XYZ file of C-alpha atoms in Angstrom:
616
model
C -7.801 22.642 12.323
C -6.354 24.780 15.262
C -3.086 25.041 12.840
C -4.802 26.659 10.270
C -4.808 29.790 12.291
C -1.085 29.479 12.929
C 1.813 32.188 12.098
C 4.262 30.402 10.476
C 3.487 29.796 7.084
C 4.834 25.971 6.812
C 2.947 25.100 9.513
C -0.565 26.173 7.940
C 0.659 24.470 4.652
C 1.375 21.265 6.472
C -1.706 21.169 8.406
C -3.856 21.476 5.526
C -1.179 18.817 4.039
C -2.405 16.561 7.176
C -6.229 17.166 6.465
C -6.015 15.530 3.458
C -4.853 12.478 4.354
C -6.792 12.277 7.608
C -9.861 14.660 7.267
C -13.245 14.696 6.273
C -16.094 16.520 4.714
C -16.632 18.244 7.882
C -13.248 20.247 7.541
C -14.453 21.350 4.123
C -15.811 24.724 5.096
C -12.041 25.618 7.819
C -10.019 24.714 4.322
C -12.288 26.713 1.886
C -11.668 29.949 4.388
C -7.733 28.911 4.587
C -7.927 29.206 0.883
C -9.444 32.411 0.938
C -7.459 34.128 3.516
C -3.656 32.830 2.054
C -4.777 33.252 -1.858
C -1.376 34.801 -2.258
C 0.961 32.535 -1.055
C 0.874 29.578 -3.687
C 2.109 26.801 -1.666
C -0.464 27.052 0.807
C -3.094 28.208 -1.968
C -2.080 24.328 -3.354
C -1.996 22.517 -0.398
C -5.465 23.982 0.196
C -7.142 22.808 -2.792
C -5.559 19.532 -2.778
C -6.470 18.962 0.495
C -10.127 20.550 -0.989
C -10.532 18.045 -3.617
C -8.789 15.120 -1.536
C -12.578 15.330 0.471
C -14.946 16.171 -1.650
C -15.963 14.419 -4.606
C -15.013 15.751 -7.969
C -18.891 17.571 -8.880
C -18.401 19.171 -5.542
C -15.222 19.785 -5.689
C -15.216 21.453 -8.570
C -18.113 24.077 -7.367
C -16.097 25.022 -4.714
C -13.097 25.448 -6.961
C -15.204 28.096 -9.089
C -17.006 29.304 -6.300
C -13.615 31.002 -5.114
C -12.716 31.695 -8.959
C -9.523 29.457 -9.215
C -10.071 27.788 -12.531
C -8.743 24.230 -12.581
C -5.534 24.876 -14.865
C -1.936 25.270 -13.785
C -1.126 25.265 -10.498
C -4.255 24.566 -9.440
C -4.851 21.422 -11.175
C -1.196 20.244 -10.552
C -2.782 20.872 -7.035
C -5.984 19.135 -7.311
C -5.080 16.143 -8.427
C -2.362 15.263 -6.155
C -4.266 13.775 -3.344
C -7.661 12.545 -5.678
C -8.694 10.820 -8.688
C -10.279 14.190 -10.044
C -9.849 16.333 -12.910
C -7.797 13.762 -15.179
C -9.151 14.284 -18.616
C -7.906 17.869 -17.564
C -4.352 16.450 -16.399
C -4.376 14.511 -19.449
C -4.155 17.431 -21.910
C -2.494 19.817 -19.386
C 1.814 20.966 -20.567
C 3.813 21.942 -17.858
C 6.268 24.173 -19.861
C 9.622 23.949 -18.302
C 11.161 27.063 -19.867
C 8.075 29.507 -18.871
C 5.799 27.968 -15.941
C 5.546 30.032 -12.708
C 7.786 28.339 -9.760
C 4.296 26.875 -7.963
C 3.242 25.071 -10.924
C 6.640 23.592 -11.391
C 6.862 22.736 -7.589
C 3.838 20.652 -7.857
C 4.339 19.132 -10.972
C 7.460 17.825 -9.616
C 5.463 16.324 -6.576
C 2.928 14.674 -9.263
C 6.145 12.893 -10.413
C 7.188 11.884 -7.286
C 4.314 10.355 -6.339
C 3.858 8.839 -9.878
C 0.588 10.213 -10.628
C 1.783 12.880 -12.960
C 0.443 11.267 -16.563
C 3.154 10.780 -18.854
C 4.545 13.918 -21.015
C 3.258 16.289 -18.830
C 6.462 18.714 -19.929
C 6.061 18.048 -23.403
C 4.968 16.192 -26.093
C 7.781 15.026 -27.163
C 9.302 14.191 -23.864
C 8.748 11.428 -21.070
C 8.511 12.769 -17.716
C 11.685 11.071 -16.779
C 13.828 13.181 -19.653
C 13.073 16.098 -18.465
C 12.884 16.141 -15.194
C 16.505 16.687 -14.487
C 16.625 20.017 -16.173
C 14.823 21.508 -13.266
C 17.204 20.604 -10.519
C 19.025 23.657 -11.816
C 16.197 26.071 -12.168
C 16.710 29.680 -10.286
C 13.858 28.591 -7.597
C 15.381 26.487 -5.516
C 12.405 24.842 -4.422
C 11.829 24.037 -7.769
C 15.295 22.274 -7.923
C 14.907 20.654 -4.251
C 11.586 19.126 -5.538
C 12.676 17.461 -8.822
C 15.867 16.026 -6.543
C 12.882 14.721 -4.074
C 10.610 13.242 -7.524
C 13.651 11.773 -8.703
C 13.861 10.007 -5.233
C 11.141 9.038 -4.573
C 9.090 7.931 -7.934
C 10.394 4.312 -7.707
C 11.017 4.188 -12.032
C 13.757 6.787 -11.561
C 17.069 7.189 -10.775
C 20.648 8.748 -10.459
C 21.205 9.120 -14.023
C 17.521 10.866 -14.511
C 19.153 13.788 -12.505
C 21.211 15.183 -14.868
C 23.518 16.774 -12.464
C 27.205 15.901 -12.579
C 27.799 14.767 -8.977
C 30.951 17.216 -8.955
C 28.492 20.147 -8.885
C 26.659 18.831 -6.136
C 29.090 20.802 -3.325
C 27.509 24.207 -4.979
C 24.498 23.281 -4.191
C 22.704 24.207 -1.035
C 22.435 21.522 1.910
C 18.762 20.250 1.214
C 19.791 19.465 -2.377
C 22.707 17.680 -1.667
C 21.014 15.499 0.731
C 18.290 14.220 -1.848
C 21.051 13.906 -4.314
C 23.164 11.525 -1.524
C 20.253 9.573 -0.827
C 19.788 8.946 -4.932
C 23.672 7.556 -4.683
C 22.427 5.100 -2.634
C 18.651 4.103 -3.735
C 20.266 0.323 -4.188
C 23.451 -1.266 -4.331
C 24.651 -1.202 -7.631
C 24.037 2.577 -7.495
C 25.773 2.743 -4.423
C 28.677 0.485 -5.036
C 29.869 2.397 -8.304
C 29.508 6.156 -6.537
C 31.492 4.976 -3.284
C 34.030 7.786 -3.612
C 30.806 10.249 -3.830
C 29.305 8.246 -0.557
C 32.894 9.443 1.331
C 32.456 12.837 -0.050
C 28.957 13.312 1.666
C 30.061 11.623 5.058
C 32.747 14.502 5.038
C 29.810 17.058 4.023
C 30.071 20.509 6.705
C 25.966 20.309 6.553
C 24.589 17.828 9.107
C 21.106 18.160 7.208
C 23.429 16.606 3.795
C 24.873 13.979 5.760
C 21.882 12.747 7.629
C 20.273 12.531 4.467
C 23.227 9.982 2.685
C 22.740 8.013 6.456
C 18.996 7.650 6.082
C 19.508 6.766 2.730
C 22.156 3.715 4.180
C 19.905 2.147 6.545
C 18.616 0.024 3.957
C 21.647 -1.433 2.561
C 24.870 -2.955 2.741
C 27.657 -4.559 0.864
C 30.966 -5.481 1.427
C 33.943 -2.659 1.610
C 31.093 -0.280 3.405
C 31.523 -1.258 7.060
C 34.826 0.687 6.493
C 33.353 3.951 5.581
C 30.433 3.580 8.152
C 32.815 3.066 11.202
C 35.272 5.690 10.417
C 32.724 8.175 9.644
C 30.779 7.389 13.267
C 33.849 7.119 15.111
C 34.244 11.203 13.675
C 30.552 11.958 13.482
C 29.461 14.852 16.071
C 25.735 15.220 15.748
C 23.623 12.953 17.289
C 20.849 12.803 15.058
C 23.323 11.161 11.971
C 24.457 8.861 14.702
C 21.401 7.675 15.312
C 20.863 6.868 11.371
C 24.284 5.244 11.355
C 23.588 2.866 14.507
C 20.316 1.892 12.492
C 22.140 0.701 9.350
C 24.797 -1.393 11.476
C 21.967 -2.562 13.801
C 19.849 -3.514 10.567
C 23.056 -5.004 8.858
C 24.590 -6.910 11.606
C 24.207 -9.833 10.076
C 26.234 -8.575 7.157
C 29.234 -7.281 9.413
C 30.118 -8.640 12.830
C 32.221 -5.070 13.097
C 28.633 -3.545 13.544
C 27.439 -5.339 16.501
C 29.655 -3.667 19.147
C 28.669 -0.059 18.496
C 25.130 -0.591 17.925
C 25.002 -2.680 21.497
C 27.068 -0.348 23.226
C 24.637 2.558 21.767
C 21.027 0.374 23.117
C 22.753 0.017 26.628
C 23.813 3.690 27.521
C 20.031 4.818 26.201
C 17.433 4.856 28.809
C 14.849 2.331 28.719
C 12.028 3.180 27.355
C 13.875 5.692 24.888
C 13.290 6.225 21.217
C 16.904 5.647 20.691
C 16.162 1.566 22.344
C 12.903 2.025 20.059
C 14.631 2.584 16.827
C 17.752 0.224 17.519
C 15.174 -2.529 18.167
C 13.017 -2.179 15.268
C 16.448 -1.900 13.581
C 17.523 -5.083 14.439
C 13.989 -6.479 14.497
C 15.473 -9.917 12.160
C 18.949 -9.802 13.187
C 20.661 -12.055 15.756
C 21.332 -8.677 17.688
C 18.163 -8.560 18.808
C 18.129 -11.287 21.237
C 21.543 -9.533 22.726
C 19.125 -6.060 22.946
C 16.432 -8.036 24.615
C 19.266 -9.544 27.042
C 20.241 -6.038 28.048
C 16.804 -4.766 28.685
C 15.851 -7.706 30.657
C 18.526 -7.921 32.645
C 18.640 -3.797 33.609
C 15.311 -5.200 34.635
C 16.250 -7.872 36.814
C 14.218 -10.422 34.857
C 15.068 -13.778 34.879
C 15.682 -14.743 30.843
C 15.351 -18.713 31.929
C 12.473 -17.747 33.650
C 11.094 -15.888 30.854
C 12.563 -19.342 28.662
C 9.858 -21.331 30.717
C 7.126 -18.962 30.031
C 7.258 -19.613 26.273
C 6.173 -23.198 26.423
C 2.899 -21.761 27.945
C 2.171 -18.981 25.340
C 2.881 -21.875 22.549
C 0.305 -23.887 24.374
C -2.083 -20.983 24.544
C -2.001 -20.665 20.611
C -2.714 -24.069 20.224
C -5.941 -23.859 22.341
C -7.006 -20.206 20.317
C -6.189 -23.013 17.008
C -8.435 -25.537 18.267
C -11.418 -22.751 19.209
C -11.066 -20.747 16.158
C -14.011 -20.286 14.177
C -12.961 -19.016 11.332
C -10.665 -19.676 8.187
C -8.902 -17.678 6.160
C -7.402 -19.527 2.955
C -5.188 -17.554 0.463
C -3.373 -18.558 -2.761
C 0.157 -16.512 -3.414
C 2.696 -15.152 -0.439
C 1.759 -11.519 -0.927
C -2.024 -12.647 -0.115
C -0.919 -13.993 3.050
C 1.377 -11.572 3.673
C -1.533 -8.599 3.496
C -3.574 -10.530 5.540
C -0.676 -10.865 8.331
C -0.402 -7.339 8.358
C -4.041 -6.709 9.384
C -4.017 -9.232 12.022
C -3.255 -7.680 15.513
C -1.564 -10.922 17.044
C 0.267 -14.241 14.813
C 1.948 -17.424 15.682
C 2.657 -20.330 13.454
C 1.610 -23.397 14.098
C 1.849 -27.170 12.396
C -0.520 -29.968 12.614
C 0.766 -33.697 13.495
C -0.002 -35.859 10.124
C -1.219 -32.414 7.825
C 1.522 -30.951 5.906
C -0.259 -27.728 5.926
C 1.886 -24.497 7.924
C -0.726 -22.245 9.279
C -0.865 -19.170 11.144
C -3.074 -18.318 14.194
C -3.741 -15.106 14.197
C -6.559 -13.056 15.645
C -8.188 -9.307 15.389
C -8.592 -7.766 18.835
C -10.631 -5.114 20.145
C -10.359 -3.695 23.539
C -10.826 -7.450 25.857
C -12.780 -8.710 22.431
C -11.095 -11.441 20.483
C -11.648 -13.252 17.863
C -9.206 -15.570 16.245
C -8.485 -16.892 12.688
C -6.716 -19.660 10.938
C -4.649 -18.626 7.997
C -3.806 -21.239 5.569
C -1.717 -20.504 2.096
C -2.652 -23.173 -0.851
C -0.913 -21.488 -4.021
C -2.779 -21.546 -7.023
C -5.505 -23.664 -8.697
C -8.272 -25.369 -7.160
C -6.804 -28.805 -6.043
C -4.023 -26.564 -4.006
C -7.006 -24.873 -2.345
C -9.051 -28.259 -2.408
C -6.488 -30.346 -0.846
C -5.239 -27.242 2.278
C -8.776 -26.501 3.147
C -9.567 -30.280 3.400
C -6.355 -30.497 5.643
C -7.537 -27.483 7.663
C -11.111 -28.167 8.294
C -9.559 -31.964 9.694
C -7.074 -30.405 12.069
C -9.491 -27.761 13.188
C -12.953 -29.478 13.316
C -14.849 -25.846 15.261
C -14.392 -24.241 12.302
C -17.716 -22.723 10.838
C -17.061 -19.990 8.433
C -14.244 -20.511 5.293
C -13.136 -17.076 3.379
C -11.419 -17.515 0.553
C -9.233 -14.026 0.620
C -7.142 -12.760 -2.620
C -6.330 -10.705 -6.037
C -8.760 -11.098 -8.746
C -9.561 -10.477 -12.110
C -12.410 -7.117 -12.804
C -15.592 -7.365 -14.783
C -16.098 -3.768 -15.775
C -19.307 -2.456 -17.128
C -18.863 1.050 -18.794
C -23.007 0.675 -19.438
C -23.568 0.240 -16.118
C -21.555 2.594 -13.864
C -22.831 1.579 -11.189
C -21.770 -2.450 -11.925
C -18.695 -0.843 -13.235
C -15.565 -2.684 -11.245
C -12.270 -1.041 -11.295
C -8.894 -1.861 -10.453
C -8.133 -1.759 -6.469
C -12.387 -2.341 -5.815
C -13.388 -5.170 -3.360
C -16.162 -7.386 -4.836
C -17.423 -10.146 -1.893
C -19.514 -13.148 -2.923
C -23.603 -12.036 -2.902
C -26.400 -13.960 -3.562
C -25.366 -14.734 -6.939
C -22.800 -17.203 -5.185
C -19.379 -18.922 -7.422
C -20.156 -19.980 -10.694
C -17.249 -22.693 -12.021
C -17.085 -21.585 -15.987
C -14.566 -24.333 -16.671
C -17.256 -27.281 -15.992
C -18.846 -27.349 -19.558
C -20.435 -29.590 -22.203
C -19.225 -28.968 -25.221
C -20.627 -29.838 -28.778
C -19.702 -28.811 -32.465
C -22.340 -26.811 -32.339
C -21.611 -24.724 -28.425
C -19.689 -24.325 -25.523
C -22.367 -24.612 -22.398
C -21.433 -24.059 -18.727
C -23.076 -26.897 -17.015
C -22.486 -25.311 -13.388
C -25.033 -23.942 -11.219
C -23.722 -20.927 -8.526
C -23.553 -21.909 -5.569
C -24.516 -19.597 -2.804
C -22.318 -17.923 -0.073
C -22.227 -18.470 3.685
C -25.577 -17.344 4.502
C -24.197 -15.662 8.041
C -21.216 -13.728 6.507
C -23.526 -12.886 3.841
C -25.630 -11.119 6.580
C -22.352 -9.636 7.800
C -21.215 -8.217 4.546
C -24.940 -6.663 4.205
C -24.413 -5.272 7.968
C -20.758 -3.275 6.221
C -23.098 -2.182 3.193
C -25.278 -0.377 5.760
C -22.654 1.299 7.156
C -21.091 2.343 4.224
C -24.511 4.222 2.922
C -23.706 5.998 6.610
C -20.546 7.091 5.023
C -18.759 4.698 7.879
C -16.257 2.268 6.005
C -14.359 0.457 8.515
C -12.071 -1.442 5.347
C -10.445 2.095 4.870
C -8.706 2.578 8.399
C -7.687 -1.260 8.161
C -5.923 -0.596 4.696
C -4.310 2.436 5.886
C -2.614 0.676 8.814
C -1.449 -2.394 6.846
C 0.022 -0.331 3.689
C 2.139 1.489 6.510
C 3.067 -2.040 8.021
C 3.874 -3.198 4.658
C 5.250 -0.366 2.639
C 4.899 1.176 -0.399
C 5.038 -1.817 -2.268
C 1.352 -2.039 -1.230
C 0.599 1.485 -1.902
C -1.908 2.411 -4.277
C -0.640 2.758 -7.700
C -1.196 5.851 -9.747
C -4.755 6.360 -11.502
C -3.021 6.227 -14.595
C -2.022 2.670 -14.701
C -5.774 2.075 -14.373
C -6.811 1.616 -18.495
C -9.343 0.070 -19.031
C -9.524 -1.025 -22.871
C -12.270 -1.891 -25.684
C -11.408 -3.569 -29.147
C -7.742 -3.104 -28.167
C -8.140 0.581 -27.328
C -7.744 2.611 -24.695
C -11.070 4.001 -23.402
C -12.530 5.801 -20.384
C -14.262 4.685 -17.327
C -18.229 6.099 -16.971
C -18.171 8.382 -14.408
C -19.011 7.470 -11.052
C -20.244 9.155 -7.624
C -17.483 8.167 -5.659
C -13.385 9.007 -4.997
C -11.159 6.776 -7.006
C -8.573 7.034 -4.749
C -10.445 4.508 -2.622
C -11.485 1.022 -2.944
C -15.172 1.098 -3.916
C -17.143 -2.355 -2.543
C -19.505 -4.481 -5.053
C -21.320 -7.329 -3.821
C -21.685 -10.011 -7.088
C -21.197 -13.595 -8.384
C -17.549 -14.383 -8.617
C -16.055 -16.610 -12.049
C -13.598 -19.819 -10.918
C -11.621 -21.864 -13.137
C -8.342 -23.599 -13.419
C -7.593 -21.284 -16.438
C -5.760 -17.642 -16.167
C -8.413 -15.555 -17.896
C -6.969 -12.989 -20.761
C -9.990 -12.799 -23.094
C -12.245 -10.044 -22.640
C -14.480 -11.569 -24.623
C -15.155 -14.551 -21.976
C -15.315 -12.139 -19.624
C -18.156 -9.771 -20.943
C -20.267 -13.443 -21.319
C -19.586 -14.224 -17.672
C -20.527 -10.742 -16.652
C -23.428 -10.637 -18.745
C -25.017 -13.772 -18.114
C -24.307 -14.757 -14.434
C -23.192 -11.091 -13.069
C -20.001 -12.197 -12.921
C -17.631 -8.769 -11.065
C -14.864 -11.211 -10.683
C -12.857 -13.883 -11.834
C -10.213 -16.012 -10.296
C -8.701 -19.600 -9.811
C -9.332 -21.418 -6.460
C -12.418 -20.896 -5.010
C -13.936 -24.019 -6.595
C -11.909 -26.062 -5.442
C -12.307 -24.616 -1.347
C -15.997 -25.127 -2.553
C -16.156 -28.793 -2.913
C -14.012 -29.440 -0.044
C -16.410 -27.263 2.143
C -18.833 -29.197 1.348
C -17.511 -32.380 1.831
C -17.478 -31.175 5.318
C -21.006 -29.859 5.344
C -18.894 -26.215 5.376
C -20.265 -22.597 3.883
C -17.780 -20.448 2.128
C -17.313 -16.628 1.442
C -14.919 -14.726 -0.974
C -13.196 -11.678 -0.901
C -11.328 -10.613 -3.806
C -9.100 -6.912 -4.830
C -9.517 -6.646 -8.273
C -5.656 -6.931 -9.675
C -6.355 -6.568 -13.734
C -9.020 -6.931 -16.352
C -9.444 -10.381 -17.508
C -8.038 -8.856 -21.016
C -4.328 -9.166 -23.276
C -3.137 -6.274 -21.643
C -3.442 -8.068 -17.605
C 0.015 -7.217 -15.357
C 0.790 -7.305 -11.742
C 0.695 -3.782 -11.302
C -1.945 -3.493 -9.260
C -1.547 -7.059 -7.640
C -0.236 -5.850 -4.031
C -2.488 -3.335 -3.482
C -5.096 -5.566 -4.410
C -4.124 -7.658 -1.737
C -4.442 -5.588 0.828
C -7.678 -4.387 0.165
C -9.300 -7.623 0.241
C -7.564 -8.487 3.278
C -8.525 -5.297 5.047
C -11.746 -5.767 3.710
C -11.843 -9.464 5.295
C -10.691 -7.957 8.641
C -14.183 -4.865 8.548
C -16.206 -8.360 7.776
C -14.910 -10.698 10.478
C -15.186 -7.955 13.026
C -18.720 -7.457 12.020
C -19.795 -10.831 12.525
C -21.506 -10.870 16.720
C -18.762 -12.479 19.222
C -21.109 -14.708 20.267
C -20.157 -16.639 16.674
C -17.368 -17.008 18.214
């Protein structure tokens, strides 16, 4: 807020950058008089009003908008859409005219494209985005060109080739281009491997900014013939900071090269403890057999004793067995990137295996402050015998457990009568009162098709717990959203949220809209309803409008079932949290299936730590 105020003008357009990924309505009224008092330089003008319409929702937003008479066209909506849901049906019909556009509405086109929210032919009709977004890395603005180079890098569906600049022009350029354009050489491999002569022309760039750009770019691979460039370019490298990226890529790559070890250990041992050089080295090295050597160094500059330390482990594995035995709580998920989103919200893991149960679990627990409460996480793959057969396993090797949550990616029931029933991609739905209703157990006659199941009702506790997070989130306090933030980072943009417009929603084959609704796409909205289980991979819309219809059904998936009856062999409750991945229709993908993920998980963390410790 304070940096609103300040003189330089990147730092004003940065802070309001900052407020809208981590402020809230209260800022509103410091960004709207930002807005007024830099109206005339455009990039802060835009990173006002997307940092406007990032908080408020779109009815507001736009009020405010005309209030301080900046009609949502051009810049302006290239602006306010970057950081929100709002405005599309604008975006939609909106032409970013490459030949005749003013510099700040190319600059933030180009960032739409980067962040792959920009809705395809936004230059032209008869152009995709990705043909004709090289033509503007040699526009006269040259932060017009430098932020095409940066789309080009950073929209995953791009590449090298989509720059359109012959790589023997890139010396003309100025230093910030050319280190985009070395960092494109070496997105992957392949890429990398077939411009090697370019990669030796950038480690011999005169601009340390170009150079630390192509080493940033290495960190993150390696193949063989490299190692030679690498060392020879660090034994001549004078600036510290592209040292630093260097010693990350042979720390990272090890492995790969024993060549790399030497420099990178030499490097952790003359920092000082405690460093961000030993910091970034480590985290480097983090699955690398260097890291034990970097652990060696730092113990023994300690004067710890590693075979004392050695001895100390057999405790610590004990001590997860005994938070195993005690847990209350289990966690049961179906595919790896399931469990992998709910490993990122956990604060603490450990894996542990059960004599006679061929089950691999993890122990894992959420912490807060001296509070602690641990959870068993169990993987079962899909189908309900997998889950039937792991959470009978489970609930035998760990008898305390009370509470079973199945945690995953589901299928959507949308309801454009109802908006607000309607489910969209990336929403939560939790099992409510209407319970899991099994649509595969039928009796079937010439005549109809009749589901023979009766729902069965959720844990009534975590039910009580899931009402306790509704509360809160009519207080405008939503726990799920800090939770998801943290993991994405911890997992990467794999998990990210995909771009608005791969959310289509479809009717009789056809593209359609979604009913408006009161809240922020750009953030998982949370519906309590009956969830759909079946051994069948639902792609018939027309199944799921029945299930919605007649047993407000919001979501559909595979396994839960089968957790069900095994529960209850074992006089067990169960609860489900699901991230809708798709639409039950033809047109289902796996777009959305990561982020989907880790919105349930995040979701399942916000419930857990709202049940009372003394559950536990």
């Amino acid at each position: 807020m304070g940096l609103l105020h300040d003189d330089a003008l990147k730092v004003k357009r940065w802070a309001l950058n900052s407020l809208a990924l981590i402020g809230s309505q209260s800022n509103v009224r410091a960004i709207v008089e930002a807005i007024q008092r830099n109206r005339n330089d455009p990039d802060i003008l835009g990173a006002g009003v997307s940092a406007l319409c990032a908080l408020l929702p779109a009815a507001e937003a736009r009020k405010e908008l005309e209030r301080a008479d900046l009609p949502i066209q051009g810049a302006i909506l290239m602006a306010a859409v970057q950081h929100s849901g709002h405005f599309q049906s604008e975006l939609r019909t909106a032409r970013v005219r490459v030949d005749y556009a003013a510099p700040p509405e190319l600059r933030l086109a180009g960032v739409l494209v980067g962040l792959d929210k920009a809705p395809e032919h936004l230059f032209s009709l008869n152009a995709f985005n990705h043909e004709v977004i090289g033509e503007l890395n040699s526009h006269p603005d040259p932060i017009v060109a430098q932020y095409s180079i940066w789309a080009t890098y950073e929209n995953p569906k791009l590449s090298l080739k989509n720059l359109r600049l012959p790589l023997h022009d890139v010396e003309a350029k100025p230093p910030n281009i050319r280190k985009y354009v070395y960092q494109l050489a070496v997105k992957d491999v392949q890429t990398a491997q077939d411009n090697y002569d370019f990669l030796v022309l950038g480690s011999e760039d005169p601009a340390p900014e170009a150079r630390a750009g192509l080493a940033t770019g290495l960190r993150g691979i390696y193949f063989d013939g490299l190692e030679a460039l690498v060392i020879d370019w660090f034994n001549d490298e004078d600036v510290d900071r592209v040292k630093q990226r260097l010693l990350e890529h042979m720390a990272r790559n090890s492995d790969n090269c024993a060549a790399y070890a030497a420099p990178a250990l030499r490097a952790y041992e003359s920092a000082d403890a405690g460093s961000l050089t030993r910091a970034r080295l480590e985290a480097a090295a983090r699955n690398t057999s260097l890291y034990p050597a970097m652990k060696r160094i730092e113990y023994a500059a300690e004067g710890r004793d590693l075979f004392q330390m050695e001895k100390q482990a057999a405790p610590r594995l004990s001590e997860a067995h005994e938070h195993a035995q005690n847990a209350k709580v289990l966690i049961v998920t179906a595919l790896p990137k399931e469990n992998a989103a709910v490993r990122a919200v956990l604060d603490e893991t450990a894996s542990l295996g059960k004599l006679g149960d061929s089950n691999l679990y993890c122990v894992g627990a959420f912490v807060e402050g001296a509070v602690r409460r641990t959870v068993i996480l169990a993987s079962a793959g899909m189908g309900k015998v997998n889950a039937a057969t792991v959470t009978t396993n489970a609930l035998r090797s760990f008898p305390e457990v009370e509470h079973i949550v199945m945690v995953g990616i589901a299928g959507g029931c949308p309801n454009r009568v109802k908006p607000d029933e309607h489910v969209r991609l990336g929403d939560i739905v939790f099992s409510n009162h209407g319970g899991v209703i099994e649509y595969d157990f039928v009796k079937e006659t010439r005549e109809e098709r009749k589901i023979r199941s009766s729902p069965q009702r959720p844990s009534a506790k975590l039910l009580q717990a899931a009402s306790q997070l509704v509360t809160r989130g009519l207080m405008n306090e939503r726990p799920w959203e800090a939770h998801l933030s943290h993991a994405i980072v911890k997992l990467g943009d794999k998990f990210a949220r995909p771009s608005v417009s791969n959310d289509v929603l479809h009717e009789d084959g056809k593209p359609v809209p979604h009913p408006a609704q009161d809240t922020a796409v750009d953030f998982p909205r949370v519906h309590g309803g009956t969830i759909g289980t079946a051994d069948t991979l639902l792609k018939n819309d027309i199944t799921r409008n029945q299930l919605r219809d007649q047993f407000n059904v919001r979501a559909v998936e595979m396994e839960t079932s089968g957790l069900q009856n095994a529960a209850w062999s074992h006089g067990k409750d169960i609860f489900v949290v699901r991230g809708i991945c798709d639409y039950c229709d033809e047109h289902k993908n796996d777009v959305w299936q990561n982020y989907a993920a880790v919105v349930a998980a995040a979701y399942t963390r916000a419930l857990v730590e709202e049940m009372p410790i003394e559950w536990f």
